Tab-separated table of C-alpha atoms in Angstrom:
chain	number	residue	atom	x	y	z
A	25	UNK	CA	0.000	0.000	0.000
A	26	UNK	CA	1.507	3.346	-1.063
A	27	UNK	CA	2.299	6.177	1.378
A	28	UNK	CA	0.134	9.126	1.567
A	29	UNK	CA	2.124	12.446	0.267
A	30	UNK	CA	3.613	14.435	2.953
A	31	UNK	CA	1.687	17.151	4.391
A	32	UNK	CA	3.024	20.560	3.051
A	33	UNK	CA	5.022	22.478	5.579
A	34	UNK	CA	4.033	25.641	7.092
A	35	UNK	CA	6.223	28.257	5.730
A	36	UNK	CA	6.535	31.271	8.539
A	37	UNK	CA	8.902	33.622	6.339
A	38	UNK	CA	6.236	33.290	3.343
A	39	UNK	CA	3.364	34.054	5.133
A	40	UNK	CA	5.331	36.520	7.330
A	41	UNK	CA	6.259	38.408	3.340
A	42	UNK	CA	3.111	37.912	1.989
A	43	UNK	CA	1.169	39.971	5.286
A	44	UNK	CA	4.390	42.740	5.091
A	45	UNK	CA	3.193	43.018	1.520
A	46	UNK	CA	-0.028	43.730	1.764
A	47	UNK	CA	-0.146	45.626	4.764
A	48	UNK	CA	2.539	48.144	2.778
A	49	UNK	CA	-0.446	47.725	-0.078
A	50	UNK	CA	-2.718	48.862	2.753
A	51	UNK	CA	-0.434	51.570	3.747
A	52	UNK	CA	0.081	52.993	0.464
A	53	UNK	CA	-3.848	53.106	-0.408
A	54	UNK	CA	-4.739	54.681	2.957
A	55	UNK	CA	-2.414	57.218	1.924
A	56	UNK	CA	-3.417	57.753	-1.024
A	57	UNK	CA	-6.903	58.143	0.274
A	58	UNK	CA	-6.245	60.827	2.343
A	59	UNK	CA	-4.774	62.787	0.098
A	60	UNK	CA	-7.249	62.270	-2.760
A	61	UNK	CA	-10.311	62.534	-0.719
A	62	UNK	CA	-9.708	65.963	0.569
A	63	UNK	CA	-8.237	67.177	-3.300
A	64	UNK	CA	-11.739	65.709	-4.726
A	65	UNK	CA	-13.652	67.190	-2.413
A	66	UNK	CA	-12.406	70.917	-2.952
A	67	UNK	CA	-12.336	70.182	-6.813
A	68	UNK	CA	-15.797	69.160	-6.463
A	69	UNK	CA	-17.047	71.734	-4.403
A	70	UNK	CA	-15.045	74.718	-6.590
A	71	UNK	CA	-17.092	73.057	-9.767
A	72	UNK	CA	-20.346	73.593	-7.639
A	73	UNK	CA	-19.438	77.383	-7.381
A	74	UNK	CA	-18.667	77.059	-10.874
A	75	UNK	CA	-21.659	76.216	-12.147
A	76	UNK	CA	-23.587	78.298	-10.064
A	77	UNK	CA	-21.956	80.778	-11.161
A	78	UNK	CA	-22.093	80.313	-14.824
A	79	UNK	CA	-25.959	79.668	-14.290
A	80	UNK	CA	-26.478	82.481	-12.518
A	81	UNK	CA	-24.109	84.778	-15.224
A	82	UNK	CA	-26.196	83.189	-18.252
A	83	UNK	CA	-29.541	84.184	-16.784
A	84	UNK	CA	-28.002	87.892	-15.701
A	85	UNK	CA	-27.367	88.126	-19.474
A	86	UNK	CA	-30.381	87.104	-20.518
A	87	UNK	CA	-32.024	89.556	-18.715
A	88	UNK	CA	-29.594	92.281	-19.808
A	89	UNK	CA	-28.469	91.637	-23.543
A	90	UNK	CA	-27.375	94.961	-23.961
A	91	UNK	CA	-24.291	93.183	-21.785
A	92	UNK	CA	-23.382	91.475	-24.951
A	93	UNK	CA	-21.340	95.371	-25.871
A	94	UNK	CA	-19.296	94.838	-22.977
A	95	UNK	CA	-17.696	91.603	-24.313
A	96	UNK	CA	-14.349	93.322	-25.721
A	97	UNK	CA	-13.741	95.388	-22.730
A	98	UNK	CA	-14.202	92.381	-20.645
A	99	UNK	CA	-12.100	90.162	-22.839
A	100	UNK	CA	-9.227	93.758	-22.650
A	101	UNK	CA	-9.764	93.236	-18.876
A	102	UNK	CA	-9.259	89.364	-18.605
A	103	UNK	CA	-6.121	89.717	-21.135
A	104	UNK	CA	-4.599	91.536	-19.266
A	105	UNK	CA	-5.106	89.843	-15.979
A	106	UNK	CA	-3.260	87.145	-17.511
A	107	UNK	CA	-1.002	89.044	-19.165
A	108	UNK	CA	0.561	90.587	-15.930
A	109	UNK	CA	-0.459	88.177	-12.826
A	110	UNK	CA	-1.788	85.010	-14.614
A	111	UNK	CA	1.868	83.363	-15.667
A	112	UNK	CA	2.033	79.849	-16.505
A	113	UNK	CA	-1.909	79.545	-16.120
A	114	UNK	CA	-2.221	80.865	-19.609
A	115	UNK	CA	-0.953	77.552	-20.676
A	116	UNK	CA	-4.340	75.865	-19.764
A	117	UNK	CA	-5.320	72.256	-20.534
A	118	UNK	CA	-2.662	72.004	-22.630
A	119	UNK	CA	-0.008	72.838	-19.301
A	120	UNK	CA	-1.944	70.301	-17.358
A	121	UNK	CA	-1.286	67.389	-20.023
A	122	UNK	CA	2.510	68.552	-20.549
A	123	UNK	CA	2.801	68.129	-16.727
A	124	UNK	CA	1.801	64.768	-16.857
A	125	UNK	CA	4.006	63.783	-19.570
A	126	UNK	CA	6.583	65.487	-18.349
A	127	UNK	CA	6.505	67.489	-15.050
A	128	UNK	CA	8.700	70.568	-14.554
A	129	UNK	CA	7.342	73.820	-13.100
A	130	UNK	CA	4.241	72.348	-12.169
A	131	UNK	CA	0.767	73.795	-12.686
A	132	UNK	CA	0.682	76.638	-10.646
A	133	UNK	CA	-2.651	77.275	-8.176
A	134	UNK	CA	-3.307	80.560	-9.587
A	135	UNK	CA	-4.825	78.995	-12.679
A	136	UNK	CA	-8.281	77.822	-10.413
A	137	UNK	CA	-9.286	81.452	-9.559
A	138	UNK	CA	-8.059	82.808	-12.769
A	139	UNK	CA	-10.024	80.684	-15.338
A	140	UNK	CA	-12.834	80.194	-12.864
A	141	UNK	CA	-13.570	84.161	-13.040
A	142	UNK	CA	-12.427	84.564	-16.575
A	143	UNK	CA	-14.962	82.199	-17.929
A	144	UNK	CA	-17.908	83.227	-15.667
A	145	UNK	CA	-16.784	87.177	-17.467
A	146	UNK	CA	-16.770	85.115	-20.835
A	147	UNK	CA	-20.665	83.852	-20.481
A	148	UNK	CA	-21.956	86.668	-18.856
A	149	UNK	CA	-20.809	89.124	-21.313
A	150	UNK	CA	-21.827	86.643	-24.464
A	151	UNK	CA	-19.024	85.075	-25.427
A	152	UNK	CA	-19.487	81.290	-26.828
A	153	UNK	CA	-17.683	79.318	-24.583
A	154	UNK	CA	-18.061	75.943	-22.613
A	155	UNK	CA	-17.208	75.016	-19.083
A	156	UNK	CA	-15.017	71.588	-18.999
A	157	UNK	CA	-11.493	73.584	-19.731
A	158	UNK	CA	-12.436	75.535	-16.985
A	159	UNK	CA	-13.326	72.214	-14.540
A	160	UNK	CA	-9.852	70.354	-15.465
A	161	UNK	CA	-7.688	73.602	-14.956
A	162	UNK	CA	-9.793	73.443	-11.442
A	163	UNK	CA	-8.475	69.930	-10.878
A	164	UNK	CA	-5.362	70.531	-12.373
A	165	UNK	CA	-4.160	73.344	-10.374
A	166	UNK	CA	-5.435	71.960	-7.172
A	167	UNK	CA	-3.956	68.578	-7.568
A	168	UNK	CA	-0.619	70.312	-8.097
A	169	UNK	CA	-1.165	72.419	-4.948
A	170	UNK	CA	-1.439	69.054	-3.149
A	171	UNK	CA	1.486	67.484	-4.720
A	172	UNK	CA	3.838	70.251	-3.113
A	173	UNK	CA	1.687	69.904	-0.268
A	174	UNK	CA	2.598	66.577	0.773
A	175	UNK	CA	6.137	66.773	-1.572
A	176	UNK	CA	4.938	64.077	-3.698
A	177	UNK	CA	7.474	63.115	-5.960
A	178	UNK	CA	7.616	63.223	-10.204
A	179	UNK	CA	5.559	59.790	-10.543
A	180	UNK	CA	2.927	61.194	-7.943
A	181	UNK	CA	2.109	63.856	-9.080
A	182	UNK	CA	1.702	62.656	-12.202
A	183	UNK	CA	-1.173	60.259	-11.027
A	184	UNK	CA	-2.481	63.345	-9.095
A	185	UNK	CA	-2.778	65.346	-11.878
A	186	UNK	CA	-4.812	62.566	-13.569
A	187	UNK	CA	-7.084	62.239	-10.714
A	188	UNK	CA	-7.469	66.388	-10.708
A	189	UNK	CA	-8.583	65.950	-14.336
A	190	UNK	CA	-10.801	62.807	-13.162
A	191	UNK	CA	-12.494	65.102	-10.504
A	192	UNK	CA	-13.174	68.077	-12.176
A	193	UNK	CA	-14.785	66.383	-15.487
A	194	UNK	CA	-16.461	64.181	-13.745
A	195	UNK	CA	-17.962	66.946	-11.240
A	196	UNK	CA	-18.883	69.657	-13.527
A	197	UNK	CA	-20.490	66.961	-16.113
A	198	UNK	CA	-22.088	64.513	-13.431
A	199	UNK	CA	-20.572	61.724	-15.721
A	200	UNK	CA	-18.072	60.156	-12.894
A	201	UNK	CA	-16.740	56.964	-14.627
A	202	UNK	CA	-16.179	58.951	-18.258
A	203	UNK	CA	-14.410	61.494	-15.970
A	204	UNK	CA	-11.810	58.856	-14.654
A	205	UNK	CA	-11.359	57.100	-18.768
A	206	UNK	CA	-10.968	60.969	-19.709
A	207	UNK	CA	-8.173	61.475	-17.486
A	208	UNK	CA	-6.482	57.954	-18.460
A	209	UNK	CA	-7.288	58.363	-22.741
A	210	UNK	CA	-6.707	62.058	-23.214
A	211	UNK	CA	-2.969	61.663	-22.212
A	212	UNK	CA	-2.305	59.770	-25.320
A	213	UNK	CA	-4.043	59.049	-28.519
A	214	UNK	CA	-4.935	55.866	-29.396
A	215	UNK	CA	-3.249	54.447	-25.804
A	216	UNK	CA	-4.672	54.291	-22.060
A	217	UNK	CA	-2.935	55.154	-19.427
A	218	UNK	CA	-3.693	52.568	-16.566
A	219	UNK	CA	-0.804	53.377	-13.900
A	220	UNK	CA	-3.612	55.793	-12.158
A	221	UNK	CA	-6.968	53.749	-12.773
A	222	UNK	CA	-8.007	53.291	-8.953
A	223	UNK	CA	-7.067	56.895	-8.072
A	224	UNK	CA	-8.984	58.046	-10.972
A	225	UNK	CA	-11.754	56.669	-10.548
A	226	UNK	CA	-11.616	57.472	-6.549
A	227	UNK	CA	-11.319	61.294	-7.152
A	228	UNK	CA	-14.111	61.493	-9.965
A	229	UNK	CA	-16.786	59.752	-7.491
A	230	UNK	CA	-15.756	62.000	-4.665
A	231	UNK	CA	-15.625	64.975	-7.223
A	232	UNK	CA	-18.874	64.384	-8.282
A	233	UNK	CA	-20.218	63.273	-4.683
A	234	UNK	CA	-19.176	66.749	-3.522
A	235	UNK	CA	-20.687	69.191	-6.277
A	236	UNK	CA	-24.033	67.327	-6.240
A	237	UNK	CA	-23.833	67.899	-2.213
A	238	UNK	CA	-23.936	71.735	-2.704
A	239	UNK	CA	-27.422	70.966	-4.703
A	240	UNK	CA	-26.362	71.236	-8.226
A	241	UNK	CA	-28.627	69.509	-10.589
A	242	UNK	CA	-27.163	68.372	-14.156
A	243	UNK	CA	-29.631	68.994	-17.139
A	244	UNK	CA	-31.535	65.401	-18.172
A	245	UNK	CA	-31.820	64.284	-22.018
A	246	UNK	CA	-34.147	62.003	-22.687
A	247	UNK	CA	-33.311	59.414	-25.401
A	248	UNK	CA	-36.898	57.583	-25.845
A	249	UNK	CA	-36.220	55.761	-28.802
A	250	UNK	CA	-36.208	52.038	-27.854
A	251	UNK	CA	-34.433	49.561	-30.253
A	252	UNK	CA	-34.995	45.839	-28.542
A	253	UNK	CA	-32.120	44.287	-30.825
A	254	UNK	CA	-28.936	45.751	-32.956
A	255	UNK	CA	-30.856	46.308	-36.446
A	256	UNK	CA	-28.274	46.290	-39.191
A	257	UNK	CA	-29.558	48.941	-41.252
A	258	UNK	CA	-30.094	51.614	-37.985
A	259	UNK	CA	-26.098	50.819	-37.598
A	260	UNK	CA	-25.184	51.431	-41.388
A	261	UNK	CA	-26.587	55.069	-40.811
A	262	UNK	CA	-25.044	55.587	-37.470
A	263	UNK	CA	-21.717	54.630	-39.332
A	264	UNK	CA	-22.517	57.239	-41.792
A	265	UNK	CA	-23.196	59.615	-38.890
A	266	UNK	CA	-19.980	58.904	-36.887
A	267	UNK	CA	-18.159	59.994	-40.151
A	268	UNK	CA	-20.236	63.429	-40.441
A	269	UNK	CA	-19.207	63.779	-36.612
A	270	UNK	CA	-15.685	62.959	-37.142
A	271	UNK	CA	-15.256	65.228	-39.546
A	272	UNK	CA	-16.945	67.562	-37.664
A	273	UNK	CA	-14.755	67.609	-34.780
A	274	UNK	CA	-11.518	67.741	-37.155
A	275	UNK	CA	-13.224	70.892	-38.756
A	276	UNK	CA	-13.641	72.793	-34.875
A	277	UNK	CA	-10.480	71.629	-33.825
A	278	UNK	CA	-8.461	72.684	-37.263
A	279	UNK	CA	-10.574	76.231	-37.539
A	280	UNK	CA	-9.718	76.752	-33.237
A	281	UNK	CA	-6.083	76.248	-34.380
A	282	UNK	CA	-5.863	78.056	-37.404
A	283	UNK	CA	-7.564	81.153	-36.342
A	284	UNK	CA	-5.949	81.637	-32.898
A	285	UNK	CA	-2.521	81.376	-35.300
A	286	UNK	CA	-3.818	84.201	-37.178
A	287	UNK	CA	-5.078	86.268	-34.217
A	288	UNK	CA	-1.399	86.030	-32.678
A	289	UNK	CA	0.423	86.835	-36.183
A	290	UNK	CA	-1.974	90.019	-36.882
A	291	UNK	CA	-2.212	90.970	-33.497
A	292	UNK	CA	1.051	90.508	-31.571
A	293	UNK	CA	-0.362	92.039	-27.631
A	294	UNK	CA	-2.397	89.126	-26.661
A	295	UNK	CA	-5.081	91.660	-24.508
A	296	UNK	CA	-5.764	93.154	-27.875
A	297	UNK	CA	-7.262	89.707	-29.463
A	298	UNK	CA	-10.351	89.143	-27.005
A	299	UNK	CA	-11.130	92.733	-28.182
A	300	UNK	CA	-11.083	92.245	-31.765
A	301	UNK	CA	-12.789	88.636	-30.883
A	302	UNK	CA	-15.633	90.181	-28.958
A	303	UNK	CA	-16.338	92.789	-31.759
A	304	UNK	CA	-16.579	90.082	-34.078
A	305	UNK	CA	-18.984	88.267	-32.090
A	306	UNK	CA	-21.103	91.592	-31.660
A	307	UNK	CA	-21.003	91.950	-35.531
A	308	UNK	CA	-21.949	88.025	-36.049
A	309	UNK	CA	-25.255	88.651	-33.781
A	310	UNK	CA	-26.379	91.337	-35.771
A	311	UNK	CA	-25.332	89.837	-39.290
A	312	UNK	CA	-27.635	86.581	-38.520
A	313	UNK	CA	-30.128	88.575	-36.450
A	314	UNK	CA	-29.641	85.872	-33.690
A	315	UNK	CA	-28.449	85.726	-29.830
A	316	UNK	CA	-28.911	81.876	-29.977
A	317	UNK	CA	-25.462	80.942	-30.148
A	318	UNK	CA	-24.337	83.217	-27.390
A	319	UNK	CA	-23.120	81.487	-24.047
A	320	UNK	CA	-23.412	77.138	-23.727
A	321	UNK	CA	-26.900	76.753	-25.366
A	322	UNK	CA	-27.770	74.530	-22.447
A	323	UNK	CA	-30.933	77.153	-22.563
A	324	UNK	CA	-32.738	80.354	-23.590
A	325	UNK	CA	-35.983	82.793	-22.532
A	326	UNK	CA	-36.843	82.253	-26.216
A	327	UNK	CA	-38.629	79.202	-27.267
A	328	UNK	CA	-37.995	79.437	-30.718
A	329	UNK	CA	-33.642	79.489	-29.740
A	330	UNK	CA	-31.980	76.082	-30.868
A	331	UNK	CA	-31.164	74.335	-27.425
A	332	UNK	CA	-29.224	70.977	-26.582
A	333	UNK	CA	-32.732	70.070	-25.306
A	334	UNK	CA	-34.746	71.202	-28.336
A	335	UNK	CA	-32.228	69.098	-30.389
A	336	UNK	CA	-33.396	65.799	-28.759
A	337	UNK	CA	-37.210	67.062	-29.747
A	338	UNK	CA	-38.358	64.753	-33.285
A	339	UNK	CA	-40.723	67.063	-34.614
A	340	UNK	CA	-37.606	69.847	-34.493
A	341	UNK	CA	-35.065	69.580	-37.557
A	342	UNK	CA	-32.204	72.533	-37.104
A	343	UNK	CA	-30.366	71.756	-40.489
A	344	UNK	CA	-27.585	74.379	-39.538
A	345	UNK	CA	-27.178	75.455	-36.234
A	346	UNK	CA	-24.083	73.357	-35.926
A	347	UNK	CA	-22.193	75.485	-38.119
A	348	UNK	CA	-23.187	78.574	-36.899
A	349	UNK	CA	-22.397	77.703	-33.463
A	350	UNK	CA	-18.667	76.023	-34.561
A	351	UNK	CA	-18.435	79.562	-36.097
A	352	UNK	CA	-19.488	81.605	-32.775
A	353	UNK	CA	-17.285	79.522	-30.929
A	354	UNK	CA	-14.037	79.375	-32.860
A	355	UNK	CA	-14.397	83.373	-32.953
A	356	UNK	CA	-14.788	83.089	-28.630
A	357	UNK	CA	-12.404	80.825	-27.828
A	358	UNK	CA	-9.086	81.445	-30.824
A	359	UNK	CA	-9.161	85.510	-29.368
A	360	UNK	CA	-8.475	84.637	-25.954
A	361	UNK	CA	-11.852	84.201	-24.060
A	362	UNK	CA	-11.918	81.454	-21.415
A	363	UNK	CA	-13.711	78.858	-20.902
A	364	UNK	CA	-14.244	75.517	-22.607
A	365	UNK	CA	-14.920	73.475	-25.647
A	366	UNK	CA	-16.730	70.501	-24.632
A	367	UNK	CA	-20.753	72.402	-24.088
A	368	UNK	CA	-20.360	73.807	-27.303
A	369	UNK	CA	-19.105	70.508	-28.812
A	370	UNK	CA	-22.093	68.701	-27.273
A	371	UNK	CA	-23.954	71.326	-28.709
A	372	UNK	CA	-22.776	70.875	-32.422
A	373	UNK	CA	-23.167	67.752	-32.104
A	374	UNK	CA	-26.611	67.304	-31.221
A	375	UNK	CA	-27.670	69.706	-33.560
A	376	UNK	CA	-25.610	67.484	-36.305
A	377	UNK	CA	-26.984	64.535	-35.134
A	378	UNK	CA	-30.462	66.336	-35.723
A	379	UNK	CA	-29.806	67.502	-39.189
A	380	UNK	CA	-28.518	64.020	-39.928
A	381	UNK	CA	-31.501	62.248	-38.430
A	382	UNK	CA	-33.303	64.083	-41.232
A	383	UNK	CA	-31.484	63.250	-43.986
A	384	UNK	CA	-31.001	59.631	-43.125
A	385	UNK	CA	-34.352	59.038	-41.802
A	386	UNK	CA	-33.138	57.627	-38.089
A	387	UNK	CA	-34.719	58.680	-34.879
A	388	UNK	CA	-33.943	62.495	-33.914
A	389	UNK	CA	-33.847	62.089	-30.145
A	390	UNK	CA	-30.791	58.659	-31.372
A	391	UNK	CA	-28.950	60.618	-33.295
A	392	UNK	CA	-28.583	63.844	-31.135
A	393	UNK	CA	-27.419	61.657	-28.804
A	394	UNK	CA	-24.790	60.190	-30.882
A	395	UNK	CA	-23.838	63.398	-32.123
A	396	UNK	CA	-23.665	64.865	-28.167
A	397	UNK	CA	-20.939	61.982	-27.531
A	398	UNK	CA	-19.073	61.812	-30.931
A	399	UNK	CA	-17.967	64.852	-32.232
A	400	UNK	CA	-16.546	65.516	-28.617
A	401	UNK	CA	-15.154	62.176	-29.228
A	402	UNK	CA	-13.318	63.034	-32.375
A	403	UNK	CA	-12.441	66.645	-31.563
A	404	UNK	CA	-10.836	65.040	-28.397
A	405	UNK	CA	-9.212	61.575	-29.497
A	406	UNK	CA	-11.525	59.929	-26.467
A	407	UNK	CA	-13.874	57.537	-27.754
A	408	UNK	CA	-14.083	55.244	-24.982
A	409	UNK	CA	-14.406	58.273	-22.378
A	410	UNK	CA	-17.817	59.408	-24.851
A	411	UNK	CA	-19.359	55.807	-25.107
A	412	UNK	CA	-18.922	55.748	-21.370
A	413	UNK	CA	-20.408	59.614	-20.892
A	414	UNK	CA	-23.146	58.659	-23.383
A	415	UNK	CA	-24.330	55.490	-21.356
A	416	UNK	CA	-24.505	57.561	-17.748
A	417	UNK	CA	-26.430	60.414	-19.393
A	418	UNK	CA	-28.347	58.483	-21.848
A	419	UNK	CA	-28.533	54.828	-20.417
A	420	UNK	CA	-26.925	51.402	-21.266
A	421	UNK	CA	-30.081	50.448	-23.663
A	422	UNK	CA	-28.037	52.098	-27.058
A	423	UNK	CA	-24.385	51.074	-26.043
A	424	UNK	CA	-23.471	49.727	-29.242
A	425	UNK	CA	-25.227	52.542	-31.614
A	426	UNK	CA	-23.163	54.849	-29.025
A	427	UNK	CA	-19.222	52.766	-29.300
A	428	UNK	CA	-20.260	52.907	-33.149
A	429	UNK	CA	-20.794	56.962	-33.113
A	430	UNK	CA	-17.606	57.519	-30.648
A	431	UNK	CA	-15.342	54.817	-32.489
A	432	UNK	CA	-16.293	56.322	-36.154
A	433	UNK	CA	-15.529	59.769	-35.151
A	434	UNK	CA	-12.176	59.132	-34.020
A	435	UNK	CA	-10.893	57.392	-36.717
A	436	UNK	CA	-12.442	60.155	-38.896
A	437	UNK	CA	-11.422	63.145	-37.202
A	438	UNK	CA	-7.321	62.418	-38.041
A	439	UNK	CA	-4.286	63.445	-35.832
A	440	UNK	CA	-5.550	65.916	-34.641
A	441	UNK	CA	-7.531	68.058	-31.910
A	442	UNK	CA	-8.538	70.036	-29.704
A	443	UNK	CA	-5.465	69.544	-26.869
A	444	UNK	CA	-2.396	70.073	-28.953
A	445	UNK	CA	-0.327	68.830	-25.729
A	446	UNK	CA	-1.405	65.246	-26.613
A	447	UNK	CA	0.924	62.898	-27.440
A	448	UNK	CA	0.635	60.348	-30.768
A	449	UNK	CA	0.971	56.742	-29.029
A	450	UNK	CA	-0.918	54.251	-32.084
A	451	UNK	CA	-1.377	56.242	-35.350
A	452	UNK	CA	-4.900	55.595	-36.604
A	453	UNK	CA	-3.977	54.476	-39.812
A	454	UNK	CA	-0.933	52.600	-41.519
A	455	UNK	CA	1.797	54.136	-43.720
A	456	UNK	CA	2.394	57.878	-43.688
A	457	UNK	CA	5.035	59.178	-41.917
A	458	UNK	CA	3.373	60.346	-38.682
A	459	UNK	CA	6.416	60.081	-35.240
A	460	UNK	CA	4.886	57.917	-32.074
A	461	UNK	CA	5.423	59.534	-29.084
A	462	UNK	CA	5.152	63.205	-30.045
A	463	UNK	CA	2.506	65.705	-29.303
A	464	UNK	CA	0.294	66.366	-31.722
A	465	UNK	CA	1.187	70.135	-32.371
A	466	UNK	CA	4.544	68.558	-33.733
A	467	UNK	CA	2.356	66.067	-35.864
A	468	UNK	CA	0.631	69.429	-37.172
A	469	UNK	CA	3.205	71.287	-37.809
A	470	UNK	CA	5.354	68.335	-39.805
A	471	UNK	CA	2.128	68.217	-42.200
A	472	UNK	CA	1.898	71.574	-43.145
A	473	UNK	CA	5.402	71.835	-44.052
């Protein structure tokens, strides 16, 4: 009769290593925690003044359009608030992303306060501006406060500058999980950046936790069309869309960065270009005859004004407001006003998506949803981030018209975008000479030459 096998024998020094290790696991998260929780918090609860803010500035004008004359002095006045105290903050999104890539100076604290006023000025006077930029440079500059705060080193305060840019977008939005993908995906196009996933995700629930404790209420949109399975023709046209909103996003991006070039060559004193910006946006409103693209276009005292709402509306085809607000916008944002691009993108976007619903005979309420999500998604290289954003503000039940709209867009939209700090990890096609690894206002600048 064989012997049984020896019992194995208790190993003291293993067990002993494995408990060291994860009690310096446990260590290192509790840490973490306590510095994240606190930096979340403040970004979340700055967003919440934020958007009370820019509500309450949006109704003010409203109320007082004859504010809309003020817009160059106020963009004079913010120009040169950044031209003599506001330093490296001018840099913007673009700063934060550089940062994380490579830090250096740092992102200084100033830059909260700064854009926080400037694009409140921006939407009260009638500029047409969004309000994301303005929530990331709010987690940006307050994660880097908190990295010399606790003398973090380069790596960590890398993955606190992620989690700053997980909190803010995720607060200001009310979209917590796409905040946390946008701050891992927008590093890099075409890679994900996983070495901060847990605090990312961490700081965009707290973020988000925190604004919606001050009572701040994001605006609902409805998406009532019900498709029970994936019907093959439905998807043809929303591939056909998600090249429309790839293109799209190209277009805003290319026009941002072609006009600001030209603002800064014809006008070399930067306080000078919000000036000559807001006139232009004064002499826009009364060319068209229209204050509708003023501000976010979250909302208006007129009815008849094309909304992000009225977009979602089936008996409402806009065939055009999504040119005339990339036109408004470009104009705002390439002179020098602050704020964002993201609002205004959703707000192309679902006025595409309506047009297109039109032409292509799809559901309206679908397809401004797809267009909300996509040309954001191929203006900002984040197509995973949208799909995620468009399932938490539109529900899980169109997930795969939604990855089709995002996914389209960004391989339409080309190398480039709306944060020329990006860097070019996977090309998104094969052959062409396009360097890995550098940011995409290098890959610009090697294809015009």
């Amino acid at each position: 009769m064989s012997e049984l096998p020896a019992s194995p024998r208790f190993d003291r020094a293993a067990l002993k290593a494995f408990a060291g290790l994860r009690w310096r696991h446990l260590k290192a998260v509790l840490a973490w925690a306590a510095i994240l929780a606190p930096m979340a918090a403040a970004v979340g609860s700055l967003c919440a003044l934020f958007l009370w803010s820019l509500d309450l500035a949006t109704r003010t004008r409203l109320v007082h359009p004859c504010l809309l004359f003020g817009l160059p002095l106020a963009g004079l006045l913010v120009g040169l608030a950044y031209r003599w105290k506001g330093g490296a903050a001018e840099g913007g999104n673009n700063l934060i992303v550089e940062q994380i890539h490579q830090p250096g100076g740092g992102v200084p604290l100033r830059m909260a306060p700064f854009v926080l006023v400037a694009t409140v000025v921006t939407h009260l006077f009638g500029g047409s501006a969004g309000r994301e930029g303005t929530a990331v440079q709010i987690g940006g500059s307050l994660a880097g406060a908190f990295g010399r705060l606790f003398r973090l080193d380069a790596a960590g305060v890398r993955v606190l500058l992620m989690a700053g840019i997980a909190a803010g977008f995720g607060a200001v939005f009310g979209t917590p999980v796409a905040g946390a993908v946008f701050a891992l995906e927008v590093l890099t196009l075409g890679q994900v950046r996983y070495e901060a996933l847990i605090p990312c995700l961490f700081a965009a629930l707290v973020g988000d936790w925190a604004c919606r404790a001050w009572g701040v209420h994001h605006a609902p949109y409805a998406v009532r069309t019900v498709v029970a399975e994936l019907d093959p023709l439905l998807l043809a046209k929303v591939a056909a869309a998600g090249v429309a909103f790839g293109l799209t996003g190209l277009l805003f991006a290319e026009a941002q960065h072609r006009l600001g070039a030209l603002f800064k060559r014809l006008i070399p004193y930067a306080p000078l270009r919000p000036v000559v910006g807001g006139l232009m946006v004064i002499a826009l409103v009364y060319a068209l005859g229209t204050r509708a693209y003023l501000g976010l276009g979250v909302f208006s005292n007129n009815p008849a004004d094309p909304t992000i709402a009225g977009f979602f509306e089936a008996g409402r085809i806009d065939h055009w407001s999504w040119l005339l607000k990339i036109v408004f916008t470009v104009v705002t944002l390439s002179s020098g006003f602050k704020g964002g691009e993201v609002t205004p993108l959703f707000f192309i976007g679902a006025a595409l998506g309506n047009a297109l619903s039109w032409a292509l005979g799809a559901p309206t309420d679908l397809f401004a949803a797809l267009g909300f999500v996509a040309v954001f998604a191929g203006a900002a290289n984040t197509p995973l981030a949208c799909t995620i954003m468009g399932v938490e503000l539109f529900g899980g039940g169109q997930t795969a018209y939604l990855a089709v709209a995002c996914f389209t867009a960004y391989l339409c939209s080309g190398h480039s975008g709306i944060y020329l700090a990006q860097r070019l990890g996977v090309a998104k096609v094969r052959g062409g000479e396009v360097p890995a690894g550098r940011p995409l206002r290098e890959v610009r600048e090697r294809r015009s030459t």
